[in-house]
C-alpha atoms as one frame of an Amber mdcrd trajectory, in Angstrom:
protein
 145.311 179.553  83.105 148.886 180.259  85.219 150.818 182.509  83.114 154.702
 182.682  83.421 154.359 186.138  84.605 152.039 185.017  87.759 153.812 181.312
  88.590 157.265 183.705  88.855 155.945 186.248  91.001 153.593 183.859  93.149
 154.182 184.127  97.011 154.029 180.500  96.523 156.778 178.123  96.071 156.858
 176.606  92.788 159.504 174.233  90.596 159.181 173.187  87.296 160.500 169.576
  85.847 161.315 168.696  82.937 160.385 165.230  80.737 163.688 163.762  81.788
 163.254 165.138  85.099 165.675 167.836  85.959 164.982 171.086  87.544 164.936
 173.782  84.833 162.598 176.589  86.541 161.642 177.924  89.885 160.034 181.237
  90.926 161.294 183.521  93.597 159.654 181.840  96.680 161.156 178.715  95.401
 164.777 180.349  95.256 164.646 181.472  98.613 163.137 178.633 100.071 165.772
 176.386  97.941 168.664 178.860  97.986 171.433 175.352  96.597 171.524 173.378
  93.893 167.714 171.267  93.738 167.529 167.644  93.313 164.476 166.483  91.202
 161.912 165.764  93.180 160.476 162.674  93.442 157.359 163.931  95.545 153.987
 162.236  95.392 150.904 164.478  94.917 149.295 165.742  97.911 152.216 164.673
 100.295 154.101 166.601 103.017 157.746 168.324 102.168 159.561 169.339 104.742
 162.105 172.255 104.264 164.193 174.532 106.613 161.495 173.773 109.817 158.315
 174.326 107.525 156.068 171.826 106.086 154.812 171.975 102.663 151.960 170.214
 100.418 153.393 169.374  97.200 150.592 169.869  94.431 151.712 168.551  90.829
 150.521 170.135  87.821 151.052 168.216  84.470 151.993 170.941  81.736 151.291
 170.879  77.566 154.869 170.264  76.758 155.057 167.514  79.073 156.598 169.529
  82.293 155.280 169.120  86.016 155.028 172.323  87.551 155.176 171.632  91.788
 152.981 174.037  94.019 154.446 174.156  97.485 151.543 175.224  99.822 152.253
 176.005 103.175 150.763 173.979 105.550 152.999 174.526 109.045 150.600 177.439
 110.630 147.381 174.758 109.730 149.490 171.529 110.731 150.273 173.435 113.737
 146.830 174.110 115.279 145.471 171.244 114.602 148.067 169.380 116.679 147.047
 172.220 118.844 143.399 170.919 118.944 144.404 167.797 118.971 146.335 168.422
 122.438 143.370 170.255 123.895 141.121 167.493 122.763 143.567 164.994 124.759
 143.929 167.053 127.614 140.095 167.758 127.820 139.601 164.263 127.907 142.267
 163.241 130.369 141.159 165.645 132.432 137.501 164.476 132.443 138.747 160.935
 133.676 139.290 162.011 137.451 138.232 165.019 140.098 141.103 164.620 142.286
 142.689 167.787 142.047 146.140 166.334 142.085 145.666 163.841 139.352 144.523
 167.035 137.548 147.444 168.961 137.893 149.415 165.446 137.023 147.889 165.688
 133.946 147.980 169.185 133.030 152.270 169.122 133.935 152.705 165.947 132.203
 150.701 167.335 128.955 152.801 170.843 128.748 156.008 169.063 129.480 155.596
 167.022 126.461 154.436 169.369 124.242 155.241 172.740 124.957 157.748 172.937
 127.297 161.204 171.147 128.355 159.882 171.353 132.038 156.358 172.208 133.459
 155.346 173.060 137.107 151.481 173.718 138.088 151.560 175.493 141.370 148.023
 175.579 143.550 147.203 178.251 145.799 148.869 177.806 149.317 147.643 175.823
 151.652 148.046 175.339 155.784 150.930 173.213 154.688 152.624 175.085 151.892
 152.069 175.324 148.108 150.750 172.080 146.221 153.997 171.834 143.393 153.600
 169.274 140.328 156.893 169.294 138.190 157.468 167.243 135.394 160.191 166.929
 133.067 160.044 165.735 129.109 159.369 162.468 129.100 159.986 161.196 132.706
 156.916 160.961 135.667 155.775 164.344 137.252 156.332 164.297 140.894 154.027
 165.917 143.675 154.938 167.991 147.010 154.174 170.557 149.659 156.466 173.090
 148.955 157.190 176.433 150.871 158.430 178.529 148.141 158.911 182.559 147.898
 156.205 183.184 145.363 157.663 186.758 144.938 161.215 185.578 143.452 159.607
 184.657 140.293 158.372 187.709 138.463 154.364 187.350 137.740 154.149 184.219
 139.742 152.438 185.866 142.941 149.947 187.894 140.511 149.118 184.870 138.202
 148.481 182.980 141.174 146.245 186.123 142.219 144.462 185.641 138.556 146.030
 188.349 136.746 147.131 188.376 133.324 150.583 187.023 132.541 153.226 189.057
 131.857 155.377 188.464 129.041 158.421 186.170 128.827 160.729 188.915 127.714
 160.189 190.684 130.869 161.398 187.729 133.011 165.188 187.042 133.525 166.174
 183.400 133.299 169.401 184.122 135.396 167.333 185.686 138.311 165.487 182.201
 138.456 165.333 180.614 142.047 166.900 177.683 142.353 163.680 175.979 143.322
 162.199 176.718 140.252 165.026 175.778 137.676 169.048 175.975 136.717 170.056
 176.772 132.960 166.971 178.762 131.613 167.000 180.160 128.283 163.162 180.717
 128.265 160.421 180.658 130.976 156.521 181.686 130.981 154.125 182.240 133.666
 150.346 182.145 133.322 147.547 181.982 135.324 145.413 178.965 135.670 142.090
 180.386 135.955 139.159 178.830 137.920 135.581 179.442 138.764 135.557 182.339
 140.174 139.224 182.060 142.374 142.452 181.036 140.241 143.120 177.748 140.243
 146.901 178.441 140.503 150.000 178.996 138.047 151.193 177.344 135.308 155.316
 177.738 135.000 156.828 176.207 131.455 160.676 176.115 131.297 162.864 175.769
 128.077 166.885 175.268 127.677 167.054 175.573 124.250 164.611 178.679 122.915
 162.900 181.114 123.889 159.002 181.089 123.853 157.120 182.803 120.758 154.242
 185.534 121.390 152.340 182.720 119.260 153.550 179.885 121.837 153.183 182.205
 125.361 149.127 182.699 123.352 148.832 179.389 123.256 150.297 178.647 126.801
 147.330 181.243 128.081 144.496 179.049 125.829 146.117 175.455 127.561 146.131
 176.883 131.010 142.456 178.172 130.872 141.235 174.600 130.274 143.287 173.383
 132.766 142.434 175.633 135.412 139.021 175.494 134.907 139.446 171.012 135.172
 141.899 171.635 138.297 139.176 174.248 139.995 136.384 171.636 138.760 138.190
 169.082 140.551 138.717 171.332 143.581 135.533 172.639 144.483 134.174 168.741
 143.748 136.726 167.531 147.018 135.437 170.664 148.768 131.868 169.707 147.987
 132.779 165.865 148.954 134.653 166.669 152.200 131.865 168.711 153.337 128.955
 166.539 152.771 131.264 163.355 154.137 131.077 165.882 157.607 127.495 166.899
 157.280 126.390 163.476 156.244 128.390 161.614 159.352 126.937 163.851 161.662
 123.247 163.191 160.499 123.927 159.287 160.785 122.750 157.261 163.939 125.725
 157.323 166.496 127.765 154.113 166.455 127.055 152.702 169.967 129.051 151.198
 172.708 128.285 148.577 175.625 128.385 149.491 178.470 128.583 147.538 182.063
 124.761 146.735 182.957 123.807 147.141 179.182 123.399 146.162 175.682 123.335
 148.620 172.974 122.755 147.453 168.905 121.601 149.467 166.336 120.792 149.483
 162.368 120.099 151.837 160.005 119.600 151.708 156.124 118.388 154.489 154.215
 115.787 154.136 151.270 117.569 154.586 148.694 120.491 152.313 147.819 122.763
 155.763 147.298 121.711 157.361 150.023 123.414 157.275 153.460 121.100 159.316
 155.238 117.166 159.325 155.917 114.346 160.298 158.042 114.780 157.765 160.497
 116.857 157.782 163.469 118.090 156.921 166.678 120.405 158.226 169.534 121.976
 157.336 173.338 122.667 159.688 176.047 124.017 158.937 179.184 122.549 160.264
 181.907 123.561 160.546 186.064 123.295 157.313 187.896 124.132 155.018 184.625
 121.052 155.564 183.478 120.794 156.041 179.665 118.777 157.836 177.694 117.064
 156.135 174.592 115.304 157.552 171.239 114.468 155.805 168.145 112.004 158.257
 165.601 110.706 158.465 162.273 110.428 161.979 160.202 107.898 162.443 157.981
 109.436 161.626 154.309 112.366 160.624 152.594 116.163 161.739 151.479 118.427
 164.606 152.438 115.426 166.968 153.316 113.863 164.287 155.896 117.886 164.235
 156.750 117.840 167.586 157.535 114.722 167.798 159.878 116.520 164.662 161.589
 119.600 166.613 162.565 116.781 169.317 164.241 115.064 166.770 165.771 118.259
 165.255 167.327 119.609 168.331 168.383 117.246 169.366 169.825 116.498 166.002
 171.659 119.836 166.606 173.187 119.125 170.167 174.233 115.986 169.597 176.291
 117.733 166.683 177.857 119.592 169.068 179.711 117.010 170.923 181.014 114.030
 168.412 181.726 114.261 164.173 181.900 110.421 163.450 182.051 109.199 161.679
 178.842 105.670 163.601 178.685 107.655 167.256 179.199 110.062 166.388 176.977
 107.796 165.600 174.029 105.509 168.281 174.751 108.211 170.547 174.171 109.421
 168.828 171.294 106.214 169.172 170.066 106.085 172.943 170.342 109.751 173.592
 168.681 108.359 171.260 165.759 104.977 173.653 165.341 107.382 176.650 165.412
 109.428 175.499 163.067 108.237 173.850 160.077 104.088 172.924 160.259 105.382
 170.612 157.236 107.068 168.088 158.892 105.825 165.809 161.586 107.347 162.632
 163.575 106.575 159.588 165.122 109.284 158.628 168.081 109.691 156.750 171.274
 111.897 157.567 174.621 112.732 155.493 176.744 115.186 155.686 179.939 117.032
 152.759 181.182 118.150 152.286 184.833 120.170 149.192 185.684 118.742 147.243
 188.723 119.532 144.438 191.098 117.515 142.050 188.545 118.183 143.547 185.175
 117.482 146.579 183.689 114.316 148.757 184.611 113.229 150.792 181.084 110.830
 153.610 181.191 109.323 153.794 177.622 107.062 157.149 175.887 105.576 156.500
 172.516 104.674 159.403 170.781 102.854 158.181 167.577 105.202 155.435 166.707
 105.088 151.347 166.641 104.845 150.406 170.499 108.461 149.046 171.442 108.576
 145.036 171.361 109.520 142.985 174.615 111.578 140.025 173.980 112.291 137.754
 176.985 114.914 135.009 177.282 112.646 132.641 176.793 110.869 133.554 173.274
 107.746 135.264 174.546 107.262 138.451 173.034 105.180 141.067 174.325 104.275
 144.829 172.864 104.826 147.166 175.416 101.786 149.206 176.561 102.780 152.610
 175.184 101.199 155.037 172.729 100.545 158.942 172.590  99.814 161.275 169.118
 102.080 162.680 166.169 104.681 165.121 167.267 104.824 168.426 165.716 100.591
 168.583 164.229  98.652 169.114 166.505  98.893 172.121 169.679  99.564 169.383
 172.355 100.166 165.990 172.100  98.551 163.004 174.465 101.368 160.367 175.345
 101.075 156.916 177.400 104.337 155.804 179.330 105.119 151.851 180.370 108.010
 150.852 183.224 109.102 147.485 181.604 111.680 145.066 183.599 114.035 143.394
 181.583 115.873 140.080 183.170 119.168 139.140 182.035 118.641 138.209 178.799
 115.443 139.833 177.987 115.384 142.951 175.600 113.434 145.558 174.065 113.422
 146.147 170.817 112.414 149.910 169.328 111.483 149.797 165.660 110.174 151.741
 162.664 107.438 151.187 159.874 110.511 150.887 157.324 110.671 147.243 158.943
 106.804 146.024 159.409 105.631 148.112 156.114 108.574 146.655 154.091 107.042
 145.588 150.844 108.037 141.929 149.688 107.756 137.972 149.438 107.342 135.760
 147.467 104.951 138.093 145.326 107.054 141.502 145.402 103.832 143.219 147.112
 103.008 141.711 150.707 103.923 143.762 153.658 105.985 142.263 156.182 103.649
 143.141 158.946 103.689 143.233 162.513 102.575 139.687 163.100 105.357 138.234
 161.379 108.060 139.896 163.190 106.867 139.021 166.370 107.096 135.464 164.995
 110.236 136.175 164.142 111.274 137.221 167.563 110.458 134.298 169.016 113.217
 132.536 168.330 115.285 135.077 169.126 114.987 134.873 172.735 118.381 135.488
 174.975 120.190 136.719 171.614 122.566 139.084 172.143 121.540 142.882 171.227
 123.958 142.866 168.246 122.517 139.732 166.861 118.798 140.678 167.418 119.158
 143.561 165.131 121.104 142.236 162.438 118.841 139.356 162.535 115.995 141.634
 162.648 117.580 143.701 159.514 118.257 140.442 157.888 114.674 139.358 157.691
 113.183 142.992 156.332 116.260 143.002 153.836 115.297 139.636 152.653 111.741
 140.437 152.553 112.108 143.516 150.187 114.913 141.911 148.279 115.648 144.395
 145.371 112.160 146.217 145.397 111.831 149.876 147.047 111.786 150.321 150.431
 111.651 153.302 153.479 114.256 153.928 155.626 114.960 151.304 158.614 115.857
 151.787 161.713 116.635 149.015 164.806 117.645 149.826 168.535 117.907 146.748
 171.129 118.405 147.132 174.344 119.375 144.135 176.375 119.854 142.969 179.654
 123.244 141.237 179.417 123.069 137.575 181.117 124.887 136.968 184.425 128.466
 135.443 184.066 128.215 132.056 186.497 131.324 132.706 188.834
């Protein structure tokens, strides 16, 4: 039971009212908080008052004598943090939408210009180009730049952008404000915006009106750690992009370009529908004389680690081309770097060289372990050329077999891996597509140009597998271009 005693000295605001009504009692915390004349309240229980900036829950209690004694209970500090949670809920949540870095620090200006701040700038670490600036002012759009601003003429701005602690906004004088930063500052607080590891950058909030509370500069430091670490998230993501959009262009098959005496077509298709890059692979190197240097392989496996042995194999391909030209040499020592390296990891490839002649092109083809190279002439005929040798990078030496094939204008040769012929399909999901049915297929591709050979070629194997798994493919056509009449 309240006594009078306790209601009167209660730290919380309380009015009694009458039967008719009026106003005929309040304690002490009620007199300050209602220092005029009260009108009778006509509050409903468990609403929100509103007096002099707080906010209040009005609690009725129905007395003996027929009174109603109102509890005011102070609800501002509780109302407060959970809009509080509610913003870092929001800005959590916006910020999970994107990992573009500047969308991030769209966000993250546009969130603490609306809600904690009159104006907002998130400054990044500077770049080759200057400092990355989003500003945004209450309620219109933020705006983005390269700006090359004196990070010293705001105190704490170099050392939050360093990661170190803020300093408080007492310590910083409006007046001395840049003019890049803002004009008529009552208020301004700088905080770091810290990342994984390296800051993210600096989060600048501006007011006209007030100055910032140690509660609201707290705050400021608990909104900024989210957002760096969604800004940094967002960075090191691009970082991680750009880097394997480099890596992964370098480790695709070159595109490929014609050239006088000779047709050059290529396709490649990794395994996996989100992969770009595989174990199979192909290259062109031009050599003295017009001749070209040709190699199609196949690394043992699948995915970024068959990638990765690719980019060896390639390289160093194109290092021993500089040194020695003869097929059988070349593979031998291919075959030597590969036991060296990783026992692991074998391949299948063919070489070839092609050396344009009064009558078409003259190709000089090496197999070492892989599908024999397939002659198509203008005519329809196809024929395997006689090439084969032993896996690269197993055994101590390797045997190899090497065929001089003529090709007449409109004749080509097409190099191949078992992605195409062991493509798993048909009408019954589990057929292979074999060799005997591409060189079918071929025969109605005779005099095609190289670029439609292979996408015919990689039409047919698509079709075949449909949507079921496959290996990576790989196509190279080489064709003798026909003679324009004169």
């Amino acid at each position: 039971m309240v006594t009078v005693s306790n209601w009167l000295r209660s730290p919380c605001p309380a009015l009694v009212v009458d039967a008719v009504g009026a106003v005929h009692g309040m304690n002490d915390a009620a007199r300050s908080l209602f220092p005029e004349q009260v009108v009778p309240p006509q509050w409903r229980h468990g609403e929100s008052v509103h007096v002099a900036e707080r906010s209040y829950a009005a609690h009725r209690v129905d007395n003996e004598d027929g009174s109603v004694t109102w509890w005011l209970l102070d609800e501002t500090d509780l109302l407060l943090e959970r809009e509080r949670a509610a913003l870092l809920a929001r800005m959590s949540g916006a910020l999970m939408t994107s990992l573009n870095p500047e969308r991030c620090m769209t966000v993250v200006a546009e969130l603490a210009a609306a809600h904690l701040a009159d104006e907002a700038l998130v400054i990044a670490p500077q770049s080759d180009h200057g400092h990355p600036v989003t500003r945004c002012l209450r309620g219109e759009t933020p705006t983005y730049e390269l700006q090359h601003v004196d990070v010293e003429e705001v105190v704490g701005l170099s050392e939050a952008l360093r990661g170190f602690p803020p300093v408080p906004s007492r310590w910083i004088d409006p007046a001395a404000a840049p003019g890049w930063l803002a004009q008529d500052v009552v208020s301004i607080v700088v905080t770091p915006l810290p990342g994984h590891g390296v800051p993210a950058g600096a989060l600048i909030l501006i007011r006209r009106d007030k100055r910032f509370t140690e509660d609201e500069e707290a705050f400021a430091r608990l909104f900024a750690s989210r957002a760096g670490v969604a800004i940094s998230a967002a960075s090191l993501f691009t970082q991680q992009a750009v880097i394997t959009d480099r890596l992964t262009h370098d480790l695709l098959p070159p595109a490929l370009r014609r050239y006088e005496h000779v047709e050059l077509a290529g396709r490649y298709r990794a395994s996996g529908d989100t992969e770009r890059v595989g174990g199979d692979f192909y290259d062109v190197h031009e050599l003295p004389d017009d001749e070209l240097f040709v190699v199609l392989g196949d690394v043992c496996g699948k995915g970024l680690d068959a990638a990765a042995q690719t980019g060896k194999v390639r390289t160093a391909l194109h290092a021993l081309l500089q040194v020695v030209t003869d097929h059988d040499k070349m593979l031998q020592a291919l075959n030597q770097a590969l036991l060296t390296t990783d026992k692991s990891r074998f391949i299948t490839t063919v070489v070839g060289t092609v050396r344009p002649v009064d009558d078409g092109l003259h190709v000089t083809l090496t197999s070492g372990g892989h599908l024999p190279p397939l002659i198509v002439r203008a005519n329809g005929a196809v024929e395997a050329a006689r090439t084969k040798g032993t896996l690269v990078g197993i055994l101590p030496r390797i045997m190899t077999t090497t065929d001089e094939v003529l090709l007449a204008p409109g004749d080509s040769c097409l190099l191949y891996t078992d992605g195409i012929t062991e493509a798993h399909g048909g009408p019954l999901g589990d057929e292979e597509f074999g060799e005997d049915r591409l060189r079918r297929a071929l025969t109605d591709c005779g005099g095609m140009p190289a670029e439609a050979l292979v996408e015919h070629v990689h039409m047919l194997a698509a079709q075949w597998v449909g949507s079921g798994v496959h290996d990576d493919m790989a196509v190279l056509a080489i064709t003798a271009p026909r003679r324009r009449s004169s």
